[in-house]
């Protein structure tokens, strides 16, 4: 299979939104058979067909270069649920984001956020995660502008 996928990323220094990489992520997932996650203000996870987004975390998380930590958490979740890798990846990203939100409550800056995030991860329980967990599922995104309205609909629906 000779599939070319054009994408460019720079991690914490990226000038693009995670949603800008959606088509590349879907192509990569379809070509590789893997689940692909793109983190950002809105995390996007796809298996090439289904797309799930998570909307947790705080902007300062970009400044603490926590990509390796969240990748390790995703790997741990997928190791436990390998037949549900898509859901496992979304759960890991969301839980990491929730821990960031909780850590930010008492953080004074990036250094204390990093420590507080780790402390929050250690102390998270199911009730807290479910209280703050925000996600949405979509078969197709029509435009980046529609994403905030999708998140608002999920956030305002207590049954989700």
Short mmCIF file of C-alpha atoms in Angstrom, two decimals:
data_model
loop_
_atom_site.label_atom_id
_atom_site.label_comp_id
_atom_site.label_asym_id
_atom_site.label_seq_id
_atom_site.Cartn_x
_atom_site.Cartn_y
_atom_site.Cartn_z
CA UNK A 1 0.00 0.00 0.00
CA UNK A 2 1.52 3.30 -1.11
CA UNK A 3 -0.39 5.97 0.78
CA UNK A 4 0.99 9.45 1.22
CA UNK A 5 -0.34 11.50 4.08
CA UNK A 6 0.59 15.14 4.29
CA UNK A 7 0.74 16.46 7.82
CA UNK A 8 2.95 18.69 9.88
CA UNK A 9 3.05 19.00 13.65
CA UNK A 10 5.12 20.77 16.22
CA UNK A 11 3.65 19.62 19.53
CA UNK A 12 3.38 22.39 22.09
CA UNK A 13 4.70 24.92 19.56
CA UNK A 14 2.02 24.18 16.97
CA UNK A 15 0.37 27.14 15.33
CA UNK A 16 -2.65 25.06 14.34
CA UNK A 17 -5.76 23.84 16.13
CA UNK A 18 -6.19 20.09 16.65
CA UNK A 19 -9.26 20.22 14.41
CA UNK A 20 -7.07 21.40 11.52
CA UNK A 21 -5.45 17.95 11.59
CA UNK A 22 -8.71 15.99 11.52
CA UNK A 23 -8.57 14.91 7.88
CA UNK A 24 -4.89 13.93 8.18
CA UNK A 25 -5.68 11.97 11.36
CA UNK A 26 -8.56 10.14 9.65
CA UNK A 27 -6.35 9.33 6.64
CA UNK A 28 -3.53 8.09 8.87
CA UNK A 29 -5.93 5.93 10.89
CA UNK A 30 -7.48 4.45 7.74
CA UNK A 31 -4.09 3.77 6.15
CA UNK A 32 -2.51 2.27 9.26
CA UNK A 33 -5.45 0.61 10.97
CA UNK A 34 -4.48 2.42 14.16
CA UNK A 35 -6.38 4.80 16.38
CA UNK A 36 -5.00 8.32 16.00
CA UNK A 37 -5.26 11.04 18.65
CA UNK A 38 -4.59 14.73 18.11
CA UNK A 39 -4.39 16.77 21.29
CA UNK A 40 -5.14 20.43 21.69
CA UNK A 41 -7.80 22.70 23.12
CA UNK A 42 -10.15 20.12 21.67
CA UNK A 43 -8.75 16.59 21.58
CA UNK A 44 -9.72 14.55 18.53
CA UNK A 45 -9.51 10.74 18.38
CA UNK A 46 -10.37 8.69 15.31
CA UNK A 47 -10.15 5.18 13.97
CA UNK A 48 -10.61 6.56 10.47
CA UNK A 49 -14.38 6.13 10.52
CA UNK A 50 -15.62 7.25 13.91
CA UNK A 51 -14.48 10.53 15.43
CA UNK A 52 -14.73 11.34 19.12
CA UNK A 53 -13.67 14.66 20.57
CA UNK A 54 -12.91 15.55 24.16
CA UNK A 55 -13.07 19.04 25.57
CA UNK A 56 -11.20 19.06 28.87
CA UNK A 57 -8.07 20.76 30.10
CA UNK A 58 -6.81 24.32 30.38
CA UNK A 59 -4.76 26.45 27.95
CA UNK A 60 -1.72 26.47 30.24
CA UNK A 61 -1.34 22.72 29.72
CA UNK A 62 0.32 23.60 26.38
CA UNK A 63 3.10 25.28 28.31
CA UNK A 64 4.04 22.32 30.51
CA UNK A 65 4.97 19.94 27.68
CA UNK A 66 2.94 17.06 29.06
CA UNK A 67 2.66 15.17 25.77
CA UNK A 68 4.79 12.23 26.91
CA UNK A 69 2.74 11.88 30.09
CA UNK A 70 -0.60 11.86 28.31
CA UNK A 71 0.78 9.44 25.70
CA UNK A 72 1.84 7.07 28.49
CA UNK A 73 -1.63 7.34 30.02
CA UNK A 74 -3.22 6.56 26.64
CA UNK A 75 -0.92 3.53 26.26
CA UNK A 76 -1.89 2.28 29.72
CA UNK A 77 -5.61 2.65 28.98
CA UNK A 78 -5.29 0.92 25.60
CA UNK A 79 -3.28 -1.90 27.20
CA UNK A 80 -6.20 -2.54 29.54
CA UNK A 81 -8.85 -2.27 26.79
CA UNK A 82 -7.09 -3.15 23.49
CA UNK A 83 -10.35 -4.05 21.74
CA UNK A 84 -11.75 -0.62 22.63
CA UNK A 85 -8.74 1.52 21.75
CA UNK A 86 -10.80 4.46 20.50
CA UNK A 87 -12.77 4.75 23.73
CA UNK A 88 -9.66 4.09 25.83
CA UNK A 89 -7.74 6.90 24.12
CA UNK A 90 -10.61 9.37 24.55
CA UNK A 91 -10.98 8.38 28.20
CA UNK A 92 -7.27 8.86 28.88
CA UNK A 93 -7.21 12.27 27.18
CA UNK A 94 -10.33 13.37 29.04
CA UNK A 95 -9.09 12.19 32.42
CA UNK A 96 -5.77 13.94 31.83
CA UNK A 97 -7.69 17.10 30.90
CA UNK A 98 -9.89 16.86 34.00
CA UNK A 99 -6.75 16.51 36.13
CA UNK A 100 -5.38 19.63 34.44
CA UNK A 101 -8.57 21.56 35.19
CA UNK A 102 -8.45 20.52 38.84
CA UNK A 103 -4.72 21.22 39.03
CA UNK A 104 -5.22 24.70 37.62
CA UNK A 105 -7.60 25.62 40.44
CA UNK A 106 -4.65 26.14 42.79
CA UNK A 107 -1.80 26.62 40.31
CA UNK A 108 0.14 29.88 40.26
CA UNK A 109 1.86 29.16 36.98
CA UNK A 110 3.18 26.38 34.73
CA UNK A 111 5.47 24.78 37.32
CA UNK A 112 2.77 24.45 39.96
CA UNK A 113 0.28 23.29 37.32
CA UNK A 114 2.60 20.41 36.41
CA UNK A 115 2.84 19.30 40.06
CA UNK A 116 -0.87 19.86 40.71
CA UNK A 117 -1.82 17.92 37.57
CA UNK A 118 0.13 14.90 38.77
CA UNK A 119 -1.41 15.21 42.24
CA UNK A 120 -4.87 15.50 40.68
CA UNK A 121 -4.31 12.39 38.55
CA UNK A 122 -3.38 10.46 41.67
CA UNK A 123 -6.50 11.56 43.54
CA UNK A 124 -9.14 11.31 40.81
CA UNK A 125 -12.18 9.17 41.44
CA UNK A 126 -14.95 8.08 39.10
CA UNK A 127 -17.47 10.63 40.40
CA UNK A 128 -15.11 13.54 39.83
CA UNK A 129 -14.24 12.37 36.33
CA UNK A 130 -17.91 11.95 35.39
CA UNK A 131 -18.72 15.40 36.76
CA UNK A 132 -16.15 17.14 34.54
CA UNK A 133 -15.94 14.78 31.55
CA UNK A 134 -16.94 16.58 28.30
CA UNK A 135 -16.93 14.74 24.99
CA UNK A 136 -18.81 14.65 21.73
CA UNK A 137 -19.16 12.13 18.96
CA UNK A 138 -19.56 13.04 15.32
CA UNK A 139 -19.43 11.08 12.10
CA UNK A 140 -18.22 14.08 10.18
CA UNK A 141 -17.18 17.61 11.08
CA UNK A 142 -18.38 20.12 8.54
CA UNK A 143 -16.25 23.01 9.76
CA UNK A 144 -14.13 24.00 12.69
CA UNK A 145 -16.71 26.71 13.47
CA UNK A 146 -19.33 24.05 14.26
CA UNK A 147 -17.23 22.41 16.98
CA UNK A 148 -17.89 24.88 19.81
CA UNK A 149 -21.64 24.48 19.27
CA UNK A 150 -21.28 20.69 19.40
CA UNK A 151 -19.40 20.98 22.69
CA UNK A 152 -22.01 23.38 24.09
CA UNK A 153 -24.77 20.92 23.23
CA UNK A 154 -22.97 18.10 25.03
CA UNK A 155 -22.01 20.28 28.01
CA UNK A 156 -25.62 21.42 28.45
CA UNK A 157 -27.06 17.92 28.21
CA UNK A 158 -26.89 16.33 31.69
CA UNK A 159 -27.71 12.90 30.26
CA UNK A 160 -24.44 12.74 28.30
#
